[in-house]
mmCIF file of C-alpha atoms in Angstrom:
data_model
loop_
_atom_site.group_PDB
_atom_site.id
_atom_site.type_symbol
_atom_site.label_atom_id
_atom_site.label_comp_id
_atom_site.label_asym_id
_atom_site.label_seq_id
_atom_site.Cartn_x
_atom_site.Cartn_y
_atom_site.Cartn_z
ATOM 1 C CA MET X 1 -24.436 -15.821 286.090
ATOM 2 C CA ARG X 2 -23.224 -16.826 282.670
ATOM 3 C CA VAL X 3 -23.232 -14.010 279.745
ATOM 4 C CA LEU X 4 -23.278 -16.087 276.181
ATOM 5 C CA LEU X 5 -20.906 -14.036 274.043
ATOM 6 C CA LYS X 6 -21.535 -13.935 269.288
ATOM 7 C CA LYS X 7 -19.001 -16.608 269.356
ATOM 8 C CA ILE X 8 -15.938 -15.762 266.179
ATOM 9 C CA TYR X 9 -14.342 -17.589 264.357
ATOM 10 C CA LEU X 10 -10.117 -16.913 262.741
ATOM 11 C CA SER X 11 -9.730 -17.991 259.570
ATOM 12 C CA GLU X 12 -6.278 -20.290 258.662
ATOM 13 C CA PRO X 13 -3.565 -16.710 258.408
ATOM 14 C CA GLY X 14 -2.234 -15.336 256.424
ATOM 15 C CA LEU X 15 1.521 -14.020 257.448
ATOM 16 C CA ILE X 16 4.835 -13.614 256.810
ATOM 17 C CA CYS X 17 8.246 -13.001 259.018
ATOM 18 C CA CYS X 18 12.159 -14.467 258.539
ATOM 19 C CA ALA X 19 11.308 -17.972 259.970
ATOM 20 C CA GLY X 20 8.353 -18.435 257.074
ATOM 21 C CA ARG X 21 7.188 -16.804 253.714
ATOM 22 C CA ASN X 22 3.324 -18.826 255.495
ATOM 23 C CA LYS X 23 1.584 -20.373 258.168
ATOM 24 C CA ASP X 24 2.802 -24.261 257.402
ATOM 25 C CA GLU X 25 7.003 -22.845 257.366
ATOM 26 C CA LEU X 26 6.742 -20.845 260.705
ATOM 27 C CA TYR X 27 5.276 -24.087 262.539
ATOM 28 C CA ARG X 28 7.264 -25.962 261.154
ATOM 29 C CA SER X 29 10.837 -23.368 261.826
ATOM 30 C CA CYS X 30 8.675 -22.442 265.465
ATOM 31 C CA ILE X 31 7.983 -26.706 266.380
ATOM 32 C CA THR X 32 11.952 -28.014 265.567
ATOM 33 C CA GLY X 33 13.787 -24.455 267.235
ATOM 34 C CA ASN X 34 14.798 -22.997 263.525
ATOM 35 C CA LYS X 35 16.219 -20.283 264.091
ATOM 36 C CA SER X 36 18.070 -19.904 260.457
ATOM 37 C CA GLY X 37 16.076 -16.397 259.474
ATOM 38 C CA MET X 38 17.548 -14.132 261.738
ATOM 39 C CA ILE X 39 21.017 -12.456 260.551
ATOM 40 C CA ILE X 40 22.829 -10.241 261.800
ATOM 41 C CA ARG X 41 22.297 -6.267 261.315
ATOM 42 C CA LYS X 42 25.047 -3.462 261.536
ATOM 43 C CA LEU X 43 24.032 -0.207 262.599
ATOM 44 C CA ALA X 44 25.210 3.684 261.037
ATOM 45 C CA GLU X 45 26.150 4.292 264.687
ATOM 46 C CA GLY X 46 28.112 0.852 265.665
ATOM 47 C CA GLY X 47 27.213 -1.857 266.640
ATOM 48 C CA ASN X 48 25.593 -5.405 265.039
ATOM 49 C CA PHE X 49 22.934 -6.796 266.306
ATOM 50 C CA PRO X 50 20.475 -10.484 265.017
ATOM 51 C CA THR X 51 17.477 -8.788 263.116
ATOM 52 C CA GLY X 52 14.759 -11.387 262.231
ATOM 53 C CA GLN X 53 14.444 -9.573 259.066
ATOM 54 C CA ILE X 54 13.055 -10.981 255.808
ATOM 55 C CA GLN X 55 14.741 -10.949 252.131
ATOM 56 C CA CYS X 56 13.285 -8.057 249.560
ATOM 57 C CA ARG X 57 12.953 -11.155 247.136
ATOM 58 C CA GLU X 58 10.297 -12.172 249.347
ATOM 59 C CA ILE X 59 8.120 -9.153 249.140
ATOM 60 C CA PRO X 60 8.267 -7.730 245.602
ATOM 61 C CA PRO X 61 6.825 -4.102 245.271
ATOM 62 C CA VAL X 62 2.781 -4.148 245.308
ATOM 63 C CA GLU X 63 0.350 -2.384 242.695
ATOM 64 C CA LEU X 64 -2.694 -0.517 243.391
ATOM 65 C CA PRO X 65 -5.746 -2.019 242.093
ATOM 66 C CA VAL X 66 -6.784 1.768 241.935
ATOM 67 C CA GLN X 67 -5.228 4.984 240.880
ATOM 68 C CA SER X 68 -5.912 8.098 243.008
ATOM 69 C CA MET X 69 -5.135 11.520 244.637
ATOM 70 C CA ALA X 70 -4.181 9.786 247.928
ATOM 71 C CA TYR X 71 -3.120 6.120 246.956
ATOM 72 C CA THR X 72 0.061 6.475 243.724
ATOM 73 C CA ASN X 73 2.868 4.406 242.532
ATOM 74 C CA ALA X 74 4.762 6.431 244.186
ATOM 75 C CA CYS X 75 7.793 4.713 246.552
ATOM 76 C CA TYR X 76 6.052 6.349 249.691
ATOM 77 C CA THR X 77 3.393 4.297 249.122
ATOM 78 C CA THR X 78 3.234 0.457 247.746
ATOM 79 C CA ASP X 79 6.871 0.323 247.792
ATOM 80 C CA THR X 80 7.469 -0.082 251.257
ATOM 81 C CA ARG X 81 8.688 -2.764 252.775
ATOM 82 C CA LEU X 82 5.759 -2.189 255.200
ATOM 83 C CA ILE X 83 3.246 -2.465 252.384
ATOM 84 C CA ARG X 84 4.614 -5.425 250.536
ATOM 85 C CA ILE X 85 4.956 -7.376 253.650
ATOM 86 C CA ILE X 86 1.171 -6.309 254.730
ATOM 87 C CA ASP X 87 0.515 -7.661 250.865
ATOM 88 C CA LYS X 88 2.188 -10.586 250.470
ATOM 89 C CA ALA X 89 0.909 -11.573 253.839
ATOM 90 C CA LEU X 90 -3.003 -11.313 252.750
ATOM 91 C CA GLU X 91 -2.325 -12.459 248.869
ATOM 92 C CA GLN X 92 -2.475 -15.744 251.525
ATOM 93 C CA MET X 93 -6.128 -15.736 251.692
ATOM 94 C CA ARG X 94 -7.530 -14.270 248.704
ATOM 95 C CA PRO X 95 -9.690 -16.850 248.728
ATOM 96 C CA THR X 96 -10.881 -16.641 251.979
ATOM 97 C CA ILE X 97 -11.473 -12.440 251.560
ATOM 98 C CA GLU X 98 -13.374 -13.372 248.038
ATOM 99 C CA LYS X 99 -15.663 -15.277 249.581
ATOM 100 C CA ALA X 100 -16.541 -12.888 252.768
ATOM 101 C CA ILE X 101 -17.709 -10.456 250.053
ATOM 102 C CA ALA X 102 -19.453 -12.731 248.194
ATOM 103 C CA VAL X 103 -20.959 -13.595 251.271
ATOM 104 C CA TYR X 104 -21.506 -10.251 253.248
ATOM 105 C CA GLY X 105 -20.610 -7.505 250.639
ATOM 106 C CA HIS X 106 -18.180 -4.780 250.219
ATOM 107 C CA GLU X 107 -20.243 -2.771 252.702
ATOM 108 C CA LYS X 108 -20.134 -5.084 256.010
ATOM 109 C CA ILE X 109 -16.279 -5.882 255.924
ATOM 110 C CA GLY X 110 -13.879 -4.477 258.608
ATOM 111 C CA VAL X 111 -10.046 -3.868 258.391
ATOM 112 C CA CYS X 112 -8.432 -4.299 261.565
ATOM 113 C CA LEU X 113 -4.418 -3.181 261.942
ATOM 114 C CA GLY X 114 -2.084 -2.946 264.745
ATOM 115 C CA SER X 115 1.108 -1.629 263.804
ATOM 116 C CA CYS X 116 3.993 0.274 265.294
ATOM 117 C CA ASP X 117 5.824 1.603 262.702
ATOM 118 C CA ASN X 118 3.682 2.868 260.106
ATOM 119 C CA GLY X 119 4.820 5.666 257.654
ATOM 120 C CA SER X 120 9.137 6.276 258.811
ATOM 121 C CA GLU X 121 9.911 4.498 255.598
ATOM 122 C CA GLY X 122 7.823 6.707 253.084
ATOM 123 C CA SER X 123 8.797 9.644 256.536
ATOM 124 C CA LEU X 124 12.465 8.739 255.828
ATOM 125 C CA LEU X 125 12.050 9.090 251.872
ATOM 126 C CA GLY X 126 10.328 12.171 251.860
ATOM 127 C CA HIS X 127 12.464 14.210 254.477
ATOM 128 C CA ARG X 128 16.239 13.284 252.984
ATOM 129 C CA GLU X 129 15.386 14.773 249.401
ATOM 130 C CA PHE X 130 13.814 18.215 251.051
ATOM 131 C CA PHE X 131 17.097 18.471 253.413
ATOM 132 C CA THR X 132 19.104 18.035 250.708
ATOM 133 C CA GLY X 133 17.018 19.297 247.582
ATOM 134 C CA GLY X 134 15.082 22.041 249.689
ATOM 135 C CA SER X 135 11.868 20.516 248.347
ATOM 136 C CA PHE X 136 9.593 17.862 249.331
ATOM 137 C CA PRO X 137 9.162 15.607 246.187
ATOM 138 C CA GLU X 138 6.104 16.667 244.229
ATOM 139 C CA ASP X 139 4.037 12.926 244.806
ATOM 140 C CA TYR X 140 5.079 12.584 248.421
ATOM 141 C CA ARG X 141 1.901 13.716 251.022
ATOM 142 C CA LEU X 142 1.712 13.809 254.562
ATOM 143 C CA TYR X 143 -1.040 10.962 254.447
ATOM 144 C CA PHE X 144 1.780 8.239 253.211
ATOM 145 C CA GLN X 145 3.340 8.696 257.260
ATOM 146 C CA SER X 146 0.137 8.739 258.949
ATOM 147 C CA ALA X 147 -1.199 5.747 261.111
ATOM 148 C CA SER X 148 -4.349 4.765 259.343
ATOM 149 C CA PHE X 149 -2.167 3.964 255.542
ATOM 150 C CA PRO X 150 -1.244 0.620 255.494
ATOM 151 C CA ALA X 151 -5.524 -0.400 257.274
ATOM 152 C CA GLU X 152 -6.418 1.678 254.502
ATOM 153 C CA TYR X 153 -4.313 0.404 252.104
ATOM 154 C CA ILE X 154 -6.280 -2.902 252.908
ATOM 155 C CA ALA X 155 -9.346 -1.612 252.396
ATOM 156 C CA LEU X 156 -8.855 -0.032 250.154
ATOM 157 C CA LYS X 157 -6.849 -2.950 247.826
ATOM 158 C CA PHE X 158 -9.938 -5.907 248.275
ATOM 159 C CA GLY X 159 -12.673 -2.575 247.924
ATOM 160 C CA LEU X 160 -13.916 -3.129 251.389
ATOM 161 C CA LYS X 161 -16.395 -0.826 252.350
ATOM 162 C CA GLY X 162 -16.834 -1.070 256.092
ATOM 163 C CA PRO X 163 -15.244 0.281 259.458
ATOM 164 C CA VAL X 164 -10.937 0.580 258.950
ATOM 165 C CA PHE X 165 -9.896 0.842 262.375
ATOM 166 C CA THR X 166 -5.667 1.081 262.952
ATOM 167 C CA VAL X 167 -4.198 0.451 266.723
ATOM 168 C CA ALA X 168 -0.818 1.614 268.224
ATOM 169 C CA THR X 169 -0.823 -0.469 271.776
ATOM 170 C CA ALA X 170 2.884 -0.710 270.963
ATOM 171 C CA CYS X 171 4.292 -4.321 271.320
ATOM 172 C CA ALA X 172 0.308 -5.758 272.034
ATOM 173 C CA SER X 173 -0.956 -3.920 269.152
ATOM 174 C CA GLY X 174 -1.913 -7.274 266.699
ATOM 175 C CA ALA X 175 -3.933 -8.749 269.656
ATOM 176 C CA SER X 176 -5.196 -5.520 270.248
ATOM 177 C CA ALA X 177 -6.144 -5.096 266.218
ATOM 178 C CA ILE X 178 -8.044 -8.525 266.965
ATOM 179 C CA MET X 179 -10.042 -7.907 269.941
ATOM 180 C CA ARG X 180 -11.056 -4.133 268.202
ATOM 181 C CA GLY X 181 -12.583 -6.911 265.398
ATOM 182 C CA ALA X 182 -14.657 -9.227 267.426
ATOM 183 C CA GLU X 183 -16.132 -6.240 269.531
ATOM 184 C CA LEU X 184 -16.433 -4.295 266.235
ATOM 185 C CA ILE X 185 -18.464 -7.777 264.754
ATOM 186 C CA ARG X 186 -20.590 -8.429 268.287
ATOM 187 C CA ALA X 187 -21.500 -4.643 268.333
ATOM 188 C CA GLY X 188 -23.188 -5.524 264.632
ATOM 189 C CA PHE X 189 -21.474 -3.304 262.278
ATOM 190 C CA CYS X 190 -19.854 -5.891 260.813
ATOM 191 C CA SER X 191 -19.597 -9.462 259.530
ATOM 192 C CA ALA X 192 -16.345 -9.719 259.402
ATOM 193 C CA VAL X 193 -13.137 -8.292 260.046
ATOM 194 C CA ILE X 194 -9.545 -8.712 258.103
ATOM 195 C CA ALA X 195 -7.365 -8.146 261.624
ATOM 196 C CA GLY X 196 -3.568 -8.314 262.259
ATOM 197 C CA GLY X 197 -0.976 -7.187 262.598
ATOM 198 C CA ALA X 198 2.817 -6.159 260.828
ATOM 199 C CA ASP X 199 5.737 -3.952 261.885
ATOM 200 C CA VAL X 200 8.769 -3.622 260.066
ATOM 201 C CA VAL X 201 12.382 -4.003 261.343
ATOM 202 C CA SER X 202 13.383 0.159 260.187
ATOM 203 C CA GLU X 203 16.704 2.124 261.009
ATOM 204 C CA THR X 204 13.994 4.322 263.563
ATOM 205 C CA VAL X 205 12.697 1.302 265.545
ATOM 206 C CA LEU X 206 15.964 -0.158 265.779
ATOM 207 C CA MET X 207 17.913 2.675 266.952
ATOM 208 C CA GLY X 208 15.445 3.347 269.026
ATOM 209 C CA PHE X 209 15.746 0.737 271.041
ATOM 210 C CA HIS X 210 19.211 0.511 271.174
ATOM 211 C CA ALA X 211 18.416 3.811 272.631
ATOM 212 C CA LEU X 212 17.261 1.973 275.670
ATOM 213 C CA GLU X 213 19.823 0.303 275.750
ATOM 214 C CA ALA X 214 16.976 -3.068 275.593
ATOM 215 C CA VAL X 215 18.409 -4.563 272.184
ATOM 216 C CA SER X 216 20.744 -7.731 272.556
ATOM 217 C CA ASN X 217 24.037 -8.149 270.042
ATOM 218 C CA SER X 218 23.346 -12.013 270.897
ATOM 219 C CA PRO X 219 20.689 -13.928 270.262
ATOM 220 C CA THR X 220 17.711 -13.718 272.434
ATOM 221 C CA ASN X 221 18.483 -15.882 275.108
ATOM 222 C CA PRO X 222 14.234 -15.579 277.148
ATOM 223 C CA LEU X 223 13.715 -16.727 281.036
ATOM 224 C CA SER X 224 17.972 -17.123 281.551
ATOM 225 C CA LYS X 225 19.359 -15.437 284.396
ATOM 226 C CA ASN X 226 21.892 -14.406 281.293
ATOM 227 C CA ARG X 227 19.313 -12.417 278.749
ATOM 228 C CA LYS X 228 20.274 -9.858 278.148
ATOM 229 C CA GLY X 229 17.888 -8.249 275.806
ATOM 230 C CA ILE X 230 15.300 -8.144 273.133
ATOM 231 C CA ASN X 231 15.966 -9.002 269.087
ATOM 232 C CA LEU X 232 13.911 -7.188 266.800
ATOM 233 C CA GLY X 233 11.879 -8.839 263.917
ATOM 234 C CA GLU X 234 9.651 -7.559 261.035
ATOM 235 C CA GLY X 235 6.632 -10.033 258.999
ATOM 236 C CA ALA X 236 2.922 -9.507 259.446
ATOM 237 C CA ALA X 237 -0.578 -11.708 260.583
ATOM 238 C CA PHE X 238 -3.635 -11.139 259.936
ATOM 239 C CA PHE X 239 -6.850 -13.265 260.707
ATOM 240 C CA LEU X 240 -10.347 -13.209 258.538
ATOM 241 C CA LEU X 241 -12.883 -13.207 261.678
ATOM 242 C CA ASP X 242 -16.489 -13.939 261.433
ATOM 243 C CA SER X 243 -19.093 -15.124 263.807
ATOM 244 C CA ASP X 244 -20.440 -18.691 260.765
ATOM 245 C CA GLY X 245 -18.232 -20.859 260.423
ATOM 246 C CA SER X 246 -19.901 -22.765 258.220
ATOM 247 C CA HIS X 247 -18.286 -21.964 255.024
ATOM 248 C CA LEU X 248 -15.496 -19.320 254.920
ATOM 249 C CA ASN X 249 -12.797 -21.234 257.705
ATOM 250 C CA GLY X 250 -12.480 -24.872 257.104
ATOM 251 C CA CYS X 251 -14.679 -26.625 259.730
ATOM 252 C CA SER X 252 -14.197 -29.808 258.173
ATOM 253 C CA HIS X 253 -11.119 -29.738 260.286
ATOM 254 C CA PRO X 254 -11.210 -32.566 262.920
ATOM 255 C CA TYR X 255 -10.490 -31.012 265.025
ATOM 256 C CA GLY X 256 -13.094 -28.585 264.608
ATOM 257 C CA CYS X 257 -12.936 -24.616 264.095
ATOM 258 C CA VAL X 258 -11.059 -22.072 265.819
ATOM 259 C CA GLU X 259 -12.255 -19.585 267.809
ATOM 260 C CA LEU X 260 -11.616 -17.267 269.388
ATOM 261 C CA LEU X 261 -12.637 -18.017 273.108
ATOM 262 C CA GLY X 262 -11.591 -15.061 275.462
ATOM 263 C CA ALA X 263 -9.180 -12.009 275.426
ATOM 264 C CA GLY X 264 -8.143 -9.855 278.071
ATOM 265 C CA GLU X 265 -7.032 -6.106 278.122
ATOM 266 C CA SER X 266 -5.855 -4.427 280.838
ATOM 267 C CA ALA X 267 -3.719 -0.810 281.720
ATOM 268 C CA ASP X 268 -1.614 -1.013 284.669
ATOM 269 C CA ALA X 269 0.916 2.447 282.844
ATOM 270 C CA TYR X 270 3.023 1.390 285.485
ATOM 271 C CA HIS X 271 5.718 3.633 283.079
ATOM 272 C CA MET X 272 6.517 4.623 280.045
ATOM 273 C CA THR X 273 8.917 2.010 278.965
ATOM 274 C CA ALA X 274 9.371 -1.068 281.749
ATOM 275 C CA PRO X 275 6.829 -3.414 283.322
ATOM 276 C CA GLY X 276 5.029 -3.877 287.141
ATOM 277 C CA PRO X 277 7.439 -5.629 288.802
ATOM 278 C CA ASP X 278 4.911 -7.969 290.355
ATOM 279 C CA GLY X 279 3.331 -8.367 287.070
ATOM 280 C CA ALA X 280 -0.453 -7.493 288.500
ATOM 281 C CA GLY X 281 -0.862 -5.859 285.335
ATOM 282 C CA PRO X 282 -0.855 -8.608 282.876
ATOM 283 C CA ALA X 283 -1.499 -11.299 285.796
ATOM 284 C CA LYS X 284 -4.972 -8.951 285.278
ATOM 285 C CA ALA X 285 -5.535 -9.422 280.897
ATOM 286 C CA MET X 286 -5.284 -13.000 281.457
ATOM 287 C CA LYS X 287 -8.020 -13.875 284.037
ATOM 288 C CA THR X 288 -10.381 -11.811 282.449
ATOM 289 C CA ALA X 289 -9.564 -13.212 279.392
ATOM 290 C CA ILE X 290 -10.617 -17.100 281.476
ATOM 291 C CA MET X 291 -12.805 -15.282 282.285
ATOM 292 C CA GLU X 292 -14.446 -14.380 278.872
ATOM 293 C CA ALA X 293 -13.485 -18.107 277.444
ATOM 294 C CA GLN X 294 -15.415 -18.921 280.776
ATOM 295 C CA ILE X 295 -12.510 -22.073 281.040
ATOM 296 C CA THR X 296 -10.884 -22.494 284.221
ATOM 297 C CA PRO X 297 -6.678 -22.647 284.843
ATOM 298 C CA SER X 298 -6.269 -25.592 283.480
ATOM 299 C CA GLN X 299 -8.079 -26.347 280.775
ATOM 300 C CA ILE X 300 -5.234 -23.994 278.865
ATOM 301 C CA ASP X 301 -2.950 -26.311 277.036
ATOM 302 C CA TYR X 302 -0.275 -24.255 276.112
ATOM 303 C CA ILE X 303 0.842 -20.559 276.834
ATOM 304 C CA ASN X 304 2.692 -18.887 274.267
ATOM 305 C CA LEU X 305 4.646 -16.035 276.274
ATOM 306 C CA HIS X 306 5.127 -12.747 274.862
ATOM 307 C CA GLY X 307 8.948 -13.997 276.316
ATOM 308 C CA THR X 308 11.221 -11.065 275.322
ATOM 309 C CA GLY X 309 14.230 -11.313 277.729
ATOM 310 C CA THR X 310 15.069 -8.066 278.820
ATOM 311 C CA ASP X 311 15.221 -8.660 282.715
ATOM 312 C CA LEU X 312 12.000 -6.347 283.437
ATOM 313 C CA ASN X 313 9.504 -8.651 280.759
ATOM 314 C CA ASP X 314 10.818 -11.795 281.598
ATOM 315 C CA LYS X 315 10.351 -11.670 285.138
ATOM 316 C CA ALA X 316 6.910 -9.571 286.325
ATOM 317 C CA GLU X 317 5.058 -11.771 283.386
ATOM 318 C CA ALA X 318 7.174 -15.221 285.223
ATOM 319 C CA PHE X 319 4.982 -13.800 288.091
ATOM 320 C CA ALA X 320 1.983 -12.895 286.525
ATOM 321 C CA LEU X 321 1.940 -16.933 285.471
ATOM 322 C CA ARG X 322 2.158 -18.067 289.400
ATOM 323 C CA ASP X 323 -0.551 -15.750 290.432
ATOM 324 C CA VAL X 324 -3.009 -16.981 287.587
ATOM 325 C CA PHE X 325 -1.902 -20.588 287.158
ATOM 326 C CA GLY X 326 -0.561 -21.219 290.662
ATOM 327 C CA GLU X 327 1.548 -24.428 290.939
ATOM 328 C CA THR X 328 0.068 -26.253 287.963
ATOM 329 C CA ILE X 329 1.215 -23.459 284.551
ATOM 330 C CA PRO X 330 0.758 -25.619 281.569
ATOM 331 C CA HIS X 331 3.525 -25.415 278.687
ATOM 332 C CA VAL X 332 5.212 -22.401 277.587
ATOM 333 C CA SER X 333 7.827 -20.974 274.777
ATOM 334 C CA SER X 334 8.615 -17.715 273.574
ATOM 335 C CA THR X 335 9.332 -17.732 270.123
ATOM 336 C CA LYS X 336 10.538 -14.891 269.436
ATOM 337 C CA PRO X 337 14.293 -16.511 269.887
ATOM 338 C CA ILE X 338 13.213 -18.031 266.332
ATOM 339 C CA MET X 339 10.884 -15.276 264.846
ATOM 340 C CA GLY X 340 12.229 -12.098 266.508
ATOM 341 C CA HIS X 341 10.354 -9.829 268.523
ATOM 342 C CA THR X 342 7.762 -8.080 265.347
ATOM 343 C CA LEU X 343 6.725 -5.371 267.389
ATOM 344 C CA GLY X 344 2.591 -4.791 266.706
ATOM 345 C CA ALA X 345 2.813 -7.671 264.456
ATOM 346 C CA ALA X 346 4.116 -10.139 267.445
ATOM 347 C CA GLY X 347 0.032 -10.506 268.725
ATOM 348 C CA ALA X 348 -1.597 -11.910 264.874
ATOM 349 C CA LEU X 349 1.892 -13.749 264.620
ATOM 350 C CA GLU X 350 1.501 -15.685 268.298
ATOM 351 C CA THR X 351 -1.984 -15.635 267.868
ATOM 352 C CA ALA X 352 -0.993 -17.339 264.342
ATOM 353 C CA VAL X 353 1.572 -20.261 265.677
ATOM 354 C CA CYS X 354 -1.285 -21.385 268.226
ATOM 355 C CA TRP X 355 -3.320 -21.197 265.501
ATOM 356 C CA MET X 356 -1.275 -24.131 263.850
ATOM 357 C CA VAL X 357 -1.249 -25.796 266.588
ATOM 358 C CA LEU X 358 -4.954 -26.610 267.168
ATOM 359 C CA LYS X 359 -4.630 -26.915 263.271
ATOM 360 C CA GLU X 360 -1.923 -29.701 263.027
ATOM 361 C CA GLN X 361 -1.508 -31.565 266.744
ATOM 362 C CA LYS X 362 2.547 -31.797 265.732
ATOM 363 C CA GLY X 363 4.304 -30.340 268.371
ATOM 364 C CA LEU X 364 4.268 -26.945 269.807
ATOM 365 C CA PRO X 365 6.661 -24.343 269.612
ATOM 366 C CA VAL X 366 10.233 -24.797 271.666
ATOM 367 C CA HIS X 367 11.487 -22.274 274.205
ATOM 368 C CA CYS X 368 14.301 -21.627 272.324
ATOM 369 C CA TRP X 369 17.528 -20.699 275.639
ATOM 370 C CA ASP X 370 20.939 -21.254 277.827
ATOM 371 C CA GLY X 371 18.394 -24.050 279.991
ATOM 372 C CA ASP X 372 20.399 -21.254 282.976
ATOM 373 C CA TRP X 373 17.169 -20.214 284.349
ATOM 374 C CA ASP X 374 17.190 -17.382 286.631
ATOM 375 C CA GLU X 375 16.298 -18.176 289.967
ATOM 376 C CA GLU X 376 15.002 -14.791 290.733
ATOM 377 C CA PHE X 377 11.088 -16.098 289.807
ATOM 378 C CA PRO X 378 9.033 -18.568 289.508
ATOM 379 C CA SER X 379 10.489 -21.923 286.987
ATOM 380 C CA LEU X 380 7.893 -22.045 284.050
ATOM 381 C CA PRO X 381 7.852 -25.753 281.921
ATOM 382 C CA VAL X 382 9.111 -24.684 279.246
ATOM 383 C CA VAL X 383 8.888 -26.827 275.786
ATOM 384 C CA SER X 384 11.850 -28.695 275.150
ATOM 385 C CA LEU X 385 13.363 -29.726 272.226
ATOM 386 C CA SER X 386 12.056 -32.913 272.360
ATOM 387 C CA GLY X 387 8.509 -31.381 272.784
ATOM 388 C CA ILE X 388 5.753 -32.692 274.523
ATOM 389 C CA GLU X 389 4.254 -36.418 273.694
ATOM 390 C CA GLN X 390 2.179 -36.227 270.018
ATOM 391 C CA HIS X 391 -0.828 -38.234 271.749
ATOM 392 C CA ASP X 392 -1.550 -35.576 274.577
ATOM 393 C CA ARG X 393 -4.206 -33.395 272.880
ATOM 394 C CA ILE X 394 -4.558 -30.150 272.349
ATOM 395 C CA SER X 395 -6.757 -27.740 273.131
ATOM 396 C CA ILE X 396 -6.172 -24.245 274.077
ATOM 397 C CA CYS X 397 -3.897 -21.922 273.728
ATOM 398 C CA MET X 398 -3.118 -18.355 275.633
ATOM 399 C CA THR X 399 -1.097 -15.776 273.956
ATOM 400 C CA ASN X 400 0.540 -13.027 275.759
ATOM 401 C CA SER X 401 1.643 -9.749 274.260
ATOM 402 C CA PHE X 402 2.468 -7.512 277.150
ATOM 403 C CA ALA X 403 3.835 -3.703 275.733
ATOM 404 C CA PHE X 404 5.148 0.280 276.801
ATOM 405 C CA GLY X 405 3.123 2.342 278.904
ATOM 406 C CA GLY X 406 1.613 -1.011 281.236
ATOM 407 C CA CYS X 407 -0.878 -2.155 278.173
ATOM 408 C CA ASN X 408 -2.047 -5.578 277.558
ATOM 409 C CA VAL X 409 -3.327 -8.258 275.888
ATOM 410 C CA SER X 410 -4.186 -12.320 276.460
ATOM 411 C CA LEU X 411 -5.843 -13.952 273.471
ATOM 412 C CA ILE X 412 -7.142 -17.551 274.132
ATOM 413 C CA ILE X 413 -8.238 -19.568 270.821
ATOM 414 C CA GLY X 414 -9.936 -22.627 271.079
ATOM 415 C CA SER X 415 -10.572 -25.863 269.039
ATOM 416 C CA ARG X 416 -14.255 -27.601 269.560
ATOM 417 C CA THR X 417 -14.610 -30.582 268.332
#
């Protein structure tokens, strides 16, 4: 029995990361393999690590539209990198969001934000003054380091009165937020939702992953037998989700609207940080997304891998893909060597890359690695620098996000004519 779900359309994304200040720049970096945004960062505790950091000049401080007791112009709010990055991405979407407000009203538009490190910047600033001076600054509030603060900032920025959610499923957070936004619309709580993810490379996060021995001191090398770990990155990406593509999402485009065709989620809880070696959890998420999309695996043209370059993740994902697709796995690539692993933003940024693939039809993101395949797991048809033939139309893309604790999310988006 076919269950017909309300269609969910994805607007043009607003985004920023080290590989692009907008969707066009990011897509160009991905299809050319441009890794110039990755720079070396030195840890105070020792060690040099490639990271995908945004230049400060690209993210100036922002002005809040209103003042209240909870929101001030203190450096713990609008001067933090996280809020600056979020604001830079959202400004690209302002015309679309304002049109949605005019159509639906402020009360029927919600916010779903996925993020891992929401408040460490403000916390470190406030605590530094506490430890040196004996008290917190007068304008500091514990609220500024809460998980909900960045999402509520988005609602405040546009005067939205709908539901406001923060999703924290580690590195799957951005993809999870898109799923939750679609659910809010299908349940009738919202007519449209701003959904996506954002994260920064704070000192806390970099030192934490270093302590886990998960970061590489050389460029990340996904799928290679020489892989050594992740390169962290930062950024933000958002979509406006809605169930009416006729007036908000530029569907006059010859390839039609981009839809969220299917979404799958699993929680294998195999280990606190490691995925199960057989890839059963990721495979379940992919199979659920395919089932919801009501397509066959062979209809998927491209997969944006989670592809972190860690020993266990790459192996689990390769086995999961073989389980789901058999011998006919579509073209795959990881874009993390180009933008870094942006944690809670990764799922949304990589969905945005797939959105551009569908809209522009100018090529697939290339897989940047040394080409030295790990023979311990199934080989995958990675996209080389030569890409694919221009006449090969890409209609359906899948993007994978697999996180600590076994939080696995797969999204399938497509452009229908």
